[in-house]
PDB file of C-alpha atoms in Angstrom:
ATOM      1  CA  UNK M   4     -77.391  27.512 -50.214  1.00 47.00           C
ATOM      2  CA  UNK M   5     -79.276  24.879 -50.096  1.00 54.00           C
ATOM      3  CA  UNK M   6     -83.056  24.226 -51.022  1.00 64.00           C
ATOM      4  CA  UNK M   7     -85.670  24.812 -48.872  1.00 77.00           C
ATOM      5  CA  UNK M   8     -86.028  22.109 -46.600  1.00 89.00           C
ATOM      6  CA  UNK M   9     -84.546  20.575 -44.082  1.00 96.00           C
ATOM      7  CA  UNK M  10     -80.517  20.558 -45.471  1.00 98.00           C
ATOM      8  CA  UNK M  11     -79.113  17.304 -46.747  1.00 98.00           C
ATOM      9  CA  UNK M  12     -75.700  17.607 -47.474  1.00 98.00           C
ATOM     10  CA  UNK M  13     -73.932  14.689 -49.136  1.00 98.00           C
ATOM     11  CA  UNK M  14     -70.212  14.155 -49.437  1.00 98.00           C
ATOM     12  CA  UNK M  15     -68.829  11.725 -51.813  1.00 98.00           C
ATOM     13  CA  UNK M  16     -65.725   8.884 -51.821  1.00 98.00           C
ATOM     14  CA  UNK M  17     -62.390   8.451 -53.594  1.00 98.00           C
ATOM     15  CA  UNK M  18     -62.645   8.372 -56.947  1.00 98.00           C
ATOM     16  CA  UNK M  19     -66.245   8.923 -57.573  1.00 98.00           C
ATOM     17  CA  UNK M  20     -67.572  12.593 -58.654  1.00 98.00           C
ATOM     18  CA  UNK M  21     -69.800  14.287 -56.504  1.00 98.00           C
ATOM     19  CA  UNK M  22     -72.821  14.517 -59.136  1.00 98.00           C
ATOM     20  CA  UNK M  23     -72.812  10.223 -58.432  1.00 98.00           C
ATOM     21  CA  UNK M  24     -75.027  12.009 -55.958  1.00 98.00           C
ATOM     22  CA  UNK M  25     -78.079  13.349 -58.163  1.00 98.00           C
ATOM     23  CA  UNK M  26     -80.222  10.683 -58.192  1.00 98.00           C
ATOM     24  CA  UNK M  27     -79.963  11.081 -54.561  1.00 98.00           C
ATOM     25  CA  UNK M  28     -80.325  14.739 -54.551  1.00 98.00           C
ATOM     26  CA  UNK M  29     -83.129  14.591 -57.084  1.00 98.00           C
ATOM     27  CA  UNK M  30     -85.058  11.746 -54.660  1.00 98.00           C
ATOM     28  CA  UNK M  31     -84.414  13.150 -51.178  1.00 98.00           C
ATOM     29  CA  UNK M  32     -86.101  16.491 -52.620  1.00 98.00           C
ATOM     30  CA  UNK M  33     -88.671  14.820 -53.873  1.00 97.00           C
ATOM     31  CA  UNK M  34     -89.332  14.289 -49.759  1.00 97.00           C
ATOM     32  CA  UNK M  35     -88.974  17.697 -49.091  1.00 97.00           C
ATOM     33  CA  UNK M  36     -85.423  17.428 -48.392  1.00 98.00           C
ATOM     34  CA  UNK M  37     -83.090  20.804 -48.842  1.00 97.00           C
ATOM     35  CA  UNK M  38     -80.579  18.479 -50.806  1.00 98.00           C
ATOM     36  CA  UNK M  39     -77.019  19.639 -52.051  1.00 98.00           C
ATOM     37  CA  UNK M  40     -73.913  17.727 -52.980  1.00 98.00           C
ATOM     38  CA  UNK M  41     -70.780  19.665 -53.069  1.00 98.00           C
ATOM     39  CA  UNK M  42     -67.499  18.486 -54.583  1.00 98.00           C
ATOM     40  CA  UNK M  43     -64.164  18.075 -52.368  1.00 98.00           C
ATOM     41  CA  UNK M  44     -61.750  20.676 -52.420  1.00 97.00           C
ATOM     42  CA  UNK M  45     -60.229  20.675 -56.012  1.00 97.00           C
ATOM     43  CA  UNK M  46     -62.911  18.356 -57.259  1.00 97.00           C
ATOM     44  CA  UNK M  47     -64.096  20.933 -60.778  1.00 97.00           C
ATOM     45  CA  UNK M  48     -68.198  20.857 -61.344  1.00 96.00           C
ATOM     46  CA  UNK M  49     -68.510  18.052 -63.956  1.00 97.00           C
ATOM     47  CA  UNK M  50     -66.901  14.497 -64.060  1.00 98.00           C
ATOM     48  CA  UNK M  51     -64.587  15.262 -67.651  1.00 98.00           C
ATOM     49  CA  UNK M  52     -63.247  18.576 -66.280  1.00 97.00           C
ATOM     50  CA  UNK M  53     -61.865  16.965 -62.624  1.00 98.00           C
ATOM     51  CA  UNK M  54     -60.475  14.258 -65.183  1.00 98.00           C
ATOM     52  CA  UNK M  55     -58.428  16.994 -66.837  1.00 97.00           C
ATOM     53  CA  UNK M  56     -57.026  18.333 -63.661  1.00 97.00           C
ATOM     54  CA  UNK M  57     -55.572  15.924 -60.985  1.00 96.00           C
ATOM     55  CA  UNK M  58     -53.551  18.192 -59.731  1.00 97.00           C
ATOM     56  CA  UNK M  59     -55.798  20.006 -58.288  1.00 97.00           C
ATOM     57  CA  UNK M  60     -57.302  16.947 -56.209  1.00 97.00           C
ATOM     58  CA  UNK M  61     -53.705  16.048 -55.205  1.00 97.00           C
ATOM     59  CA  UNK M  62     -52.240  16.637 -51.463  1.00 96.00           C
ATOM     60  CA  UNK M  63     -55.447  17.282 -49.776  1.00 97.00           C
ATOM     61  CA  UNK M  64     -55.683  15.076 -46.694  1.00 97.00           C
ATOM     62  CA  UNK M  65     -59.090  14.239 -44.612  1.00 98.00           C
ATOM     63  CA  UNK M  66     -58.919  17.363 -42.605  1.00 97.00           C
ATOM     64  CA  UNK M  67     -58.747  19.292 -45.341  1.00 97.00           C
ATOM     65  CA  UNK M  68     -62.099  17.217 -46.510  1.00 98.00           C
ATOM     66  CA  UNK M  69     -63.877  17.848 -42.950  1.00 98.00           C
ATOM     67  CA  UNK M  70     -63.257  21.575 -42.522  1.00 98.00           C
ATOM     68  CA  UNK M  71     -64.185  22.506 -46.698  1.00 98.00           C
ATOM     69  CA  UNK M  72     -67.713  20.860 -46.097  1.00 98.00           C
ATOM     70  CA  UNK M  73     -67.512  22.603 -42.173  1.00 98.00           C
ATOM     71  CA  UNK M  74     -67.522  25.682 -43.701  1.00 98.00           C
ATOM     72  CA  UNK M  75     -70.513  24.982 -46.761  1.00 98.00           C
ATOM     73  CA  UNK M  76     -72.766  24.026 -43.970  1.00 98.00           C
ATOM     74  CA  UNK M  77     -71.734  27.444 -42.040  1.00 97.00           C
ATOM     75  CA  UNK M  78     -73.532  28.879 -44.993  1.00 96.00           C
ATOM     76  CA  UNK M  79     -76.617  27.079 -43.900  1.00 97.00           C
ATOM     77  CA  UNK M  80     -79.606  27.989 -42.591  1.00 94.00           C
ATOM     78  CA  UNK M  81     -79.584  25.656 -39.693  1.00 96.00           C
ATOM     79  CA  UNK M  82     -77.109  22.154 -39.351  1.00 97.00           C
ATOM     80  CA  UNK M  83     -78.024  19.523 -41.645  1.00 98.00           C
ATOM     81  CA  UNK M  84     -77.698  16.208 -42.161  1.00 98.00           C
ATOM     82  CA  UNK M  85     -75.360  14.678 -43.561  1.00 98.00           C
ATOM     83  CA  UNK M  86     -74.493  11.727 -45.871  1.00 99.00           C
ATOM     84  CA  UNK M  87     -71.351   9.717 -47.233  1.00 98.00           C
ATOM     85  CA  UNK M  88     -69.958   7.001 -48.770  1.00 98.00           C
ATOM     86  CA  UNK M  89     -66.813   5.384 -48.094  1.00 98.00           C
ATOM     87  CA  UNK M  90     -64.430   8.178 -47.373  1.00 98.00           C
ATOM     88  CA  UNK M  91     -67.614  10.670 -47.272  1.00 98.00           C
ATOM     89  CA  UNK M  92     -68.912   7.615 -44.384  1.00 98.00           C
ATOM     90  CA  UNK M  93     -65.970   8.933 -42.340  1.00 98.00           C
ATOM     91  CA  UNK M  94     -65.858  12.630 -43.234  1.00 98.00           C
ATOM     92  CA  UNK M  95     -69.956  12.848 -41.847  1.00 98.00           C
ATOM     93  CA  UNK M  96     -68.776  11.500 -38.855  1.00 98.00           C
ATOM     94  CA  UNK M  97     -66.499  13.964 -38.443  1.00 98.00           C
ATOM     95  CA  UNK M  98     -68.842  16.760 -38.596  1.00 98.00           C
ATOM     96  CA  UNK M  99     -71.114  14.627 -36.581  1.00 98.00           C
ATOM     97  CA  UNK M 100     -68.882  14.289 -33.791  1.00 97.00           C
ATOM     98  CA  UNK M 101     -67.689  17.730 -33.940  1.00 97.00           C
ATOM     99  CA  UNK M 102     -71.575  18.989 -33.605  1.00 97.00           C
ATOM    100  CA  UNK M 103     -71.966  20.802 -36.980  1.00 97.00           C
ATOM    101  CA  UNK M 104     -74.001  18.389 -38.218  1.00 98.00           C
ATOM    102  CA  UNK M 105     -77.820  17.688 -37.095  1.00 98.00           C
ATOM    103  CA  UNK M 106     -77.310  13.671 -37.818  1.00 98.00           C
ATOM    104  CA  UNK M 107     -75.343  11.510 -39.896  1.00 98.00           C
ATOM    105  CA  UNK M 108     -75.713   8.402 -41.988  1.00 98.00           C
ATOM    106  CA  UNK M 109     -71.787   7.012 -43.253  1.00 98.00           C
ATOM    107  CA  UNK M 110     -72.333   4.265 -46.176  1.00 98.00           C
ATOM    108  CA  UNK M 111     -69.981   1.441 -45.935  1.00 98.00           C
ATOM    109  CA  UNK M 112     -67.627   3.767 -44.106  1.00 98.00           C
ATOM    110  CA  UNK M 113     -63.784   4.073 -44.442  1.00 98.00           C
ATOM    111  CA  UNK M 114     -62.061   2.526 -41.392  1.00 98.00           C
ATOM    112  CA  UNK M 115     -62.297   5.378 -38.432  1.00 98.00           C
ATOM    113  CA  UNK M 116     -59.047   5.430 -36.068  1.00 97.00           C
ATOM    114  CA  UNK M 117     -59.778   2.292 -33.411  1.00 97.00           C
ATOM    115  CA  UNK M 118     -60.684  -0.230 -36.484  1.00 98.00           C
ATOM    116  CA  UNK M 119     -58.024  -3.002 -36.350  1.00 95.00           C
ATOM    117  CA  UNK M 120     -59.212  -5.566 -38.560  1.00 93.00           C
ATOM    118  CA  UNK M 121     -58.123  -5.095 -42.060  1.00 93.00           C
ATOM    119  CA  UNK M 122     -59.649  -7.760 -44.702  1.00 96.00           C
ATOM    120  CA  UNK M 123     -57.935  -8.376 -46.945  1.00 97.00           C
ATOM    121  CA  UNK M 124     -60.302  -7.221 -50.040  1.00 97.00           C
ATOM    122  CA  UNK M 125     -60.051  -3.502 -48.054  1.00 97.00           C
ATOM    123  CA  UNK M 126     -56.299  -4.079 -47.911  1.00 96.00           C
ATOM    124  CA  UNK M 127     -55.893  -5.126 -51.995  1.00 97.00           C
ATOM    125  CA  UNK M 128     -58.256  -1.821 -52.834  1.00 97.00           C
ATOM    126  CA  UNK M 129     -56.136   0.394 -50.261  1.00 97.00           C
ATOM    127  CA  UNK M 130     -53.266  -1.097 -51.852  1.00 97.00           C
ATOM    128  CA  UNK M 131     -53.924   0.997 -55.178  1.00 96.00           C
ATOM    129  CA  UNK M 132     -52.544   4.006 -53.584  1.00 96.00           C
ATOM    130  CA  UNK M 133     -50.557   2.420 -50.951  1.00 96.00           C
ATOM    131  CA  UNK M 134     -47.631   0.590 -52.935  1.00 95.00           C
ATOM    132  CA  UNK M 135     -46.001   4.213 -53.612  1.00 97.00           C
ATOM    133  CA  UNK M 136     -45.101   6.591 -51.124  1.00 96.00           C
ATOM    134  CA  UNK M 137     -44.753   9.352 -53.351  1.00 97.00           C
ATOM    135  CA  UNK M 138     -48.750   8.762 -53.945  1.00 97.00           C
ATOM    136  CA  UNK M 139     -49.122  10.596 -50.382  1.00 97.00           C
ATOM    137  CA  UNK M 140     -48.739  13.754 -52.480  1.00 97.00           C
ATOM    138  CA  UNK M 141     -50.076  12.528 -55.910  1.00 97.00           C
ATOM    139  CA  UNK M 142     -54.052  12.312 -57.211  1.00 97.00           C
ATOM    140  CA  UNK M 143     -54.207   8.577 -58.144  1.00 97.00           C
ATOM    141  CA  UNK M 144     -56.988   7.254 -60.662  1.00 97.00           C
ATOM    142  CA  UNK M 145     -58.641   3.611 -61.128  1.00 98.00           C
ATOM    143  CA  UNK M 146     -58.250   1.678 -63.839  1.00 98.00           C
ATOM    144  CA  UNK M 147     -61.691  -0.196 -65.217  1.00 98.00           C
ATOM    145  CA  UNK M 148     -60.226  -3.871 -63.080  1.00 98.00           C
ATOM    146  CA  UNK M 149     -59.090  -2.246 -60.054  1.00 98.00           C
ATOM    147  CA  UNK M 150     -63.497  -0.126 -60.169  1.00 98.00           C
ATOM    148  CA  UNK M 151     -64.914  -3.453 -60.870  1.00 98.00           C
ATOM    149  CA  UNK M 152     -62.676  -5.161 -58.443  1.00 98.00           C
ATOM    150  CA  UNK M 153     -63.450  -2.016 -55.596  1.00 98.00           C
ATOM    151  CA  UNK M 154     -66.691  -1.325 -56.650  1.00 98.00           C
ATOM    152  CA  UNK M 155     -68.352  -3.025 -59.164  1.00 98.00           C
ATOM    153  CA  UNK M 156     -68.236  -6.565 -57.972  1.00 98.00           C
ATOM    154  CA  UNK M 157     -71.327  -7.086 -57.458  1.00 98.00           C
ATOM    155  CA  UNK M 158     -72.106  -6.611 -60.879  1.00 98.00           C
ATOM    156  CA  UNK M 159     -72.478  -7.479 -64.365  1.00 98.00           C
ATOM    157  CA  UNK M 160     -69.328  -6.705 -66.130  1.00 98.00           C
ATOM    158  CA  UNK M 161     -70.637  -3.946 -68.617  1.00 98.00           C
ATOM    159  CA  UNK M 162     -72.771  -1.961 -65.492  1.00 98.00           C
ATOM    160  CA  UNK M 163     -69.226  -1.806 -64.241  1.00 98.00           C
ATOM    161  CA  UNK M 164     -68.350  -0.751 -66.640  1.00 98.00           C
ATOM    162  CA  UNK M 165     -70.702   1.785 -67.432  1.00 98.00           C
ATOM    163  CA  UNK M 166     -70.390   3.140 -63.816  1.00 98.00           C
ATOM    164  CA  UNK M 167     -66.318   3.702 -64.636  1.00 98.00           C
ATOM    165  CA  UNK M 168     -66.848   5.398 -67.324  1.00 98.00           C
ATOM    166  CA  UNK M 169     -69.254   7.636 -66.169  1.00 98.00           C
ATOM    167  CA  UNK M 170     -68.579   8.833 -62.619  1.00 98.00           C
ATOM    168  CA  UNK M 171     -65.255   8.072 -61.817  1.00 98.00           C
ATOM    169  CA  UNK M 172     -62.402  10.512 -61.192  1.00 98.00           C
ATOM    170  CA  UNK M 173     -58.954  11.025 -59.817  1.00 98.00           C
ATOM    171  CA  UNK M 174     -58.449  11.115 -56.188  1.00 97.00           C
ATOM    172  CA  UNK M 175     -56.008  12.082 -53.441  1.00 98.00           C
ATOM    173  CA  UNK M 176     -54.123   9.359 -51.798  1.00 97.00           C
ATOM    174  CA  UNK M 177     -52.896  11.127 -48.914  1.00 98.00           C
ATOM    175  CA  UNK M 178     -56.472  10.293 -47.030  1.00 98.00           C
ATOM    176  CA  UNK M 179     -55.853   6.692 -47.758  1.00 97.00           C
ATOM    177  CA  UNK M 180     -52.378   7.094 -46.005  1.00 97.00           C
ATOM    178  CA  UNK M 181     -53.814   9.239 -43.378  1.00 97.00           C
ATOM    179  CA  UNK M 182     -56.588   6.260 -42.872  1.00 97.00           C
ATOM    180  CA  UNK M 183     -53.746   3.170 -42.580  1.00 96.00           C
ATOM    181  CA  UNK M 184     -51.773   5.043 -39.989  1.00 96.00           C
ATOM    182  CA  UNK M 185     -54.013   6.552 -38.283  1.00 96.00           C
ATOM    183  CA  UNK M 186     -54.271   3.754 -35.025  1.00 95.00           C
ATOM    184  CA  UNK M 187     -50.231   4.972 -35.215  1.00 93.00           C
ATOM    185  CA  UNK M 188     -51.180   7.806 -34.999  1.00 91.00           C
ATOM    186  CA  UNK M 189     -51.924  10.405 -31.728  1.00 90.00           C
ATOM    187  CA  UNK M 190     -53.534  13.153 -33.442  1.00 93.00           C
ATOM    188  CA  UNK M 191     -54.951  10.959 -36.385  1.00 97.00           C
ATOM    189  CA  UNK M 192     -57.493  12.987 -38.666  1.00 97.00           C
ATOM    190  CA  UNK M 193     -59.128   9.500 -38.991  1.00 97.00           C
ATOM    191  CA  UNK M 194     -59.694   9.885 -34.975  1.00 98.00           C
ATOM    192  CA  UNK M 195     -63.875  10.492 -34.441  1.00 98.00           C
ATOM    193  CA  UNK M 196     -65.579  11.505 -31.069  1.00 97.00           C
ATOM    194  CA  UNK M 197     -66.737   8.501 -30.340  1.00 97.00           C
ATOM    195  CA  UNK M 198     -67.842   9.449 -27.052  1.00 97.00           C
ATOM    196  CA  UNK M 199     -70.266  12.054 -27.937  1.00 97.00           C
ATOM    197  CA  UNK M 200     -73.006  11.666 -26.568  1.00 97.00           C
ATOM    198  CA  UNK M 201     -74.478  15.036 -26.981  1.00 97.00           C
ATOM    199  CA  UNK M 202     -74.681  14.406 -31.088  1.00 98.00           C
ATOM    200  CA  UNK M 203     -77.420  13.355 -33.169  1.00 98.00           C
ATOM    201  CA  UNK M 204     -78.105   9.935 -34.503  1.00 98.00           C
ATOM    202  CA  UNK M 205     -75.956   7.875 -37.233  1.00 98.00           C
ATOM    203  CA  UNK M 206     -76.857   5.500 -39.016  1.00 98.00           C
ATOM    204  CA  UNK M 207     -73.758   2.780 -40.375  1.00 98.00           C
ATOM    205  CA  UNK M 208     -75.042   0.774 -43.432  1.00 98.00           C
ATOM    206  CA  UNK M 209     -72.903  -2.345 -44.516  1.00 98.00           C
ATOM    207  CA  UNK M 210     -72.688  -4.108 -48.120  1.00 98.00           C
ATOM    208  CA  UNK M 211     -72.645  -7.890 -47.694  1.00 98.00           C
ATOM    209  CA  UNK M 212     -70.320  -8.333 -50.873  1.00 98.00           C
ATOM    210  CA  UNK M 213     -68.011  -5.214 -50.578  1.00 98.00           C
ATOM    211  CA  UNK M 214     -64.677  -5.201 -50.803  1.00 98.00           C
ATOM    212  CA  UNK M 215     -63.712  -1.651 -50.587  1.00 98.00           C
ATOM    213  CA  UNK M 216     -65.113  -1.680 -46.686  1.00 98.00           C
ATOM    214  CA  UNK M 217     -66.208  -5.244 -46.223  1.00 98.00           C
ATOM    215  CA  UNK M 218     -69.289  -5.648 -43.342  1.00 98.00           C
ATOM    216  CA  UNK M 219     -66.544  -7.068 -40.457  1.00 98.00           C
ATOM    217  CA  UNK M 220     -65.051  -2.423 -41.247  1.00 98.00           C
ATOM    218  CA  UNK M 221     -68.764  -0.773 -40.547  1.00 98.00           C
ATOM    219  CA  UNK M 222     -69.445  -3.883 -37.491  1.00 98.00           C
ATOM    220  CA  UNK M 223     -66.449  -2.795 -36.112  1.00 98.00           C
ATOM    221  CA  UNK M 224     -67.449   1.106 -36.525  1.00 98.00           C
ATOM    222  CA  UNK M 225     -70.237   0.644 -34.807  1.00 97.00           C
ATOM    223  CA  UNK M 226     -68.308  -1.003 -31.751  1.00 97.00           C
ATOM    224  CA  UNK M 227     -66.208   2.650 -31.258  1.00 97.00           C
ATOM    225  CA  UNK M 228     -69.505   4.064 -30.341  1.00 98.00           C
ATOM    226  CA  UNK M 229     -70.592   1.804 -27.131  1.00 96.00           C
ATOM    227  CA  UNK M 230     -69.343   4.034 -24.804  1.00 95.00           C
ATOM    228  CA  UNK M 231     -71.548   7.078 -26.723  1.00 96.00           C
ATOM    229  CA  UNK M 232     -76.046   6.449 -25.554  1.00 97.00           C
ATOM    230  CA  UNK M 233     -76.467   8.558 -28.861  1.00 98.00           C
ATOM    231  CA  UNK M 234     -78.405   6.794 -31.185  1.00 98.00           C
ATOM    232  CA  UNK M 235     -76.304   4.613 -33.758  1.00 98.00           C
ATOM    233  CA  UNK M 236     -77.449   2.104 -35.480  1.00 98.00           C
ATOM    234  CA  UNK M 237     -76.190  -0.439 -37.893  1.00 98.00           C
ATOM    235  CA  UNK M 238     -78.301  -2.007 -41.453  1.00 98.00           C
ATOM    236  CA  UNK M 239     -76.592  -4.671 -43.329  1.00 98.00           C
ATOM    237  CA  UNK M 240     -77.487  -5.107 -47.455  1.00 98.00           C
ATOM    238  CA  UNK M 241     -76.495  -8.731 -47.831  1.00 98.00           C
ATOM    239  CA  UNK M 242     -76.606  -8.090 -51.534  1.00 97.00           C
ATOM    240  CA  UNK M 243     -74.996  -5.303 -51.886  1.00 98.00           C
ATOM    241  CA  UNK M 244     -71.146  -4.324 -53.305  1.00 98.00           C
ATOM    242  CA  UNK M 245     -69.051  -0.616 -52.809  1.00 98.00           C
ATOM    243  CA  UNK M 246     -71.673   0.428 -55.579  1.00 98.00           C
ATOM    244  CA  UNK M 247     -74.449   0.553 -53.775  1.00 98.00           C
ATOM    245  CA  UNK M 248     -75.206   4.408 -54.266  1.00 98.00           C
ATOM    246  CA  UNK M 249     -74.782   4.760 -58.160  1.00 98.00           C
ATOM    247  CA  UNK M 250     -75.394   1.333 -59.277  1.00 98.00           C
ATOM    248  CA  UNK M 251     -78.698  -0.362 -60.789  1.00 97.00           C
ATOM    249  CA  UNK M 252     -80.246  -0.848 -56.883  1.00 97.00           C
ATOM    250  CA  UNK M 253     -79.172   2.387 -55.653  1.00 98.00           C
ATOM    251  CA  UNK M 254     -83.368   3.279 -54.649  1.00 98.00           C
ATOM    252  CA  UNK M 255     -83.362   0.077 -52.491  1.00 98.00           C
ATOM    253  CA  UNK M 256     -80.296   2.204 -49.801  1.00 98.00           C
ATOM    254  CA  UNK M 257     -82.219   5.434 -50.630  1.00 98.00           C
ATOM    255  CA  UNK M 258     -85.494   4.718 -49.086  1.00 98.00           C
ATOM    256  CA  UNK M 259     -83.703   2.795 -46.496  1.00 98.00           C
ATOM    257  CA  UNK M 260     -81.900   6.207 -45.447  1.00 98.00           C
ATOM    258  CA  UNK M 261     -85.191   7.696 -46.275  1.00 98.00           C
ATOM    259  CA  UNK M 262     -87.335   5.258 -43.487  1.00 98.00           C
ATOM    260  CA  UNK M 263     -84.395   5.814 -41.244  1.00 98.00           C
ATOM    261  CA  UNK M 264     -84.606   9.397 -41.139  1.00 98.00           C
ATOM    262  CA  UNK M 265     -88.511   9.510 -40.925  1.00 97.00           C
ATOM    263  CA  UNK M 266     -87.957   6.833 -37.803  1.00 97.00           C
ATOM    264  CA  UNK M 267     -86.251   9.151 -36.316  1.00 97.00           C
ATOM    265  CA  UNK M 268     -88.323  12.259 -37.162  1.00 96.00           C
ATOM    266  CA  UNK M 269     -85.735  13.773 -38.835  1.00 97.00           C
TER     267      UNK M 269
END
């Protein structure tokens, strides 16, 4: 159960442990929210345990992750605000579209079905898993060099290394395969109900230096909601990379999210 206050559920993305939200959880609790950050299915309680048991996370797809968080939310006293980063941003859009959540913030979210143009840098990051079809059933870990390109490119080499050593875990390759084939699949798990006019507000963010989810993806995501009258906003952080939730400037993003929630009386 979440602590007292409007519940907030944080959802991490590929290659980061749920504990990477720790500072966000503390900040949101200080602001009066009942914040919590559960891991994905198969994640262990700590970074080290998850690294030691990659087989536990292998094979889980987008649908499994959505169902996992929906069950957690079902145990709360009220619909929560859901905040997700990267693939977590895709997950929270699914939860919002299904009316499981009261509002959602998708921070540099992985592409949902309908997003067609994927810039070369995004394809380079995805290829870490996609280059080997067997990775669909495996857990995939990043090297420090891969993390530096995909997450830490806007940071000093020293900070990127520190974040890599502190927070990275193996993650299932299956979500990347599902997202890559989303526009070819009628029933893709990356499909979001973007026409739902009865859903709560959605904020999408974009990091201008993000290699993993370049700004073009976030802007295209916003366009997928054009047929819904529900609130859908975009906020851009021109100087931020994909590490924007965990690096030395994370408070800029967290405070912008808190301000947006306040603007919408959430």
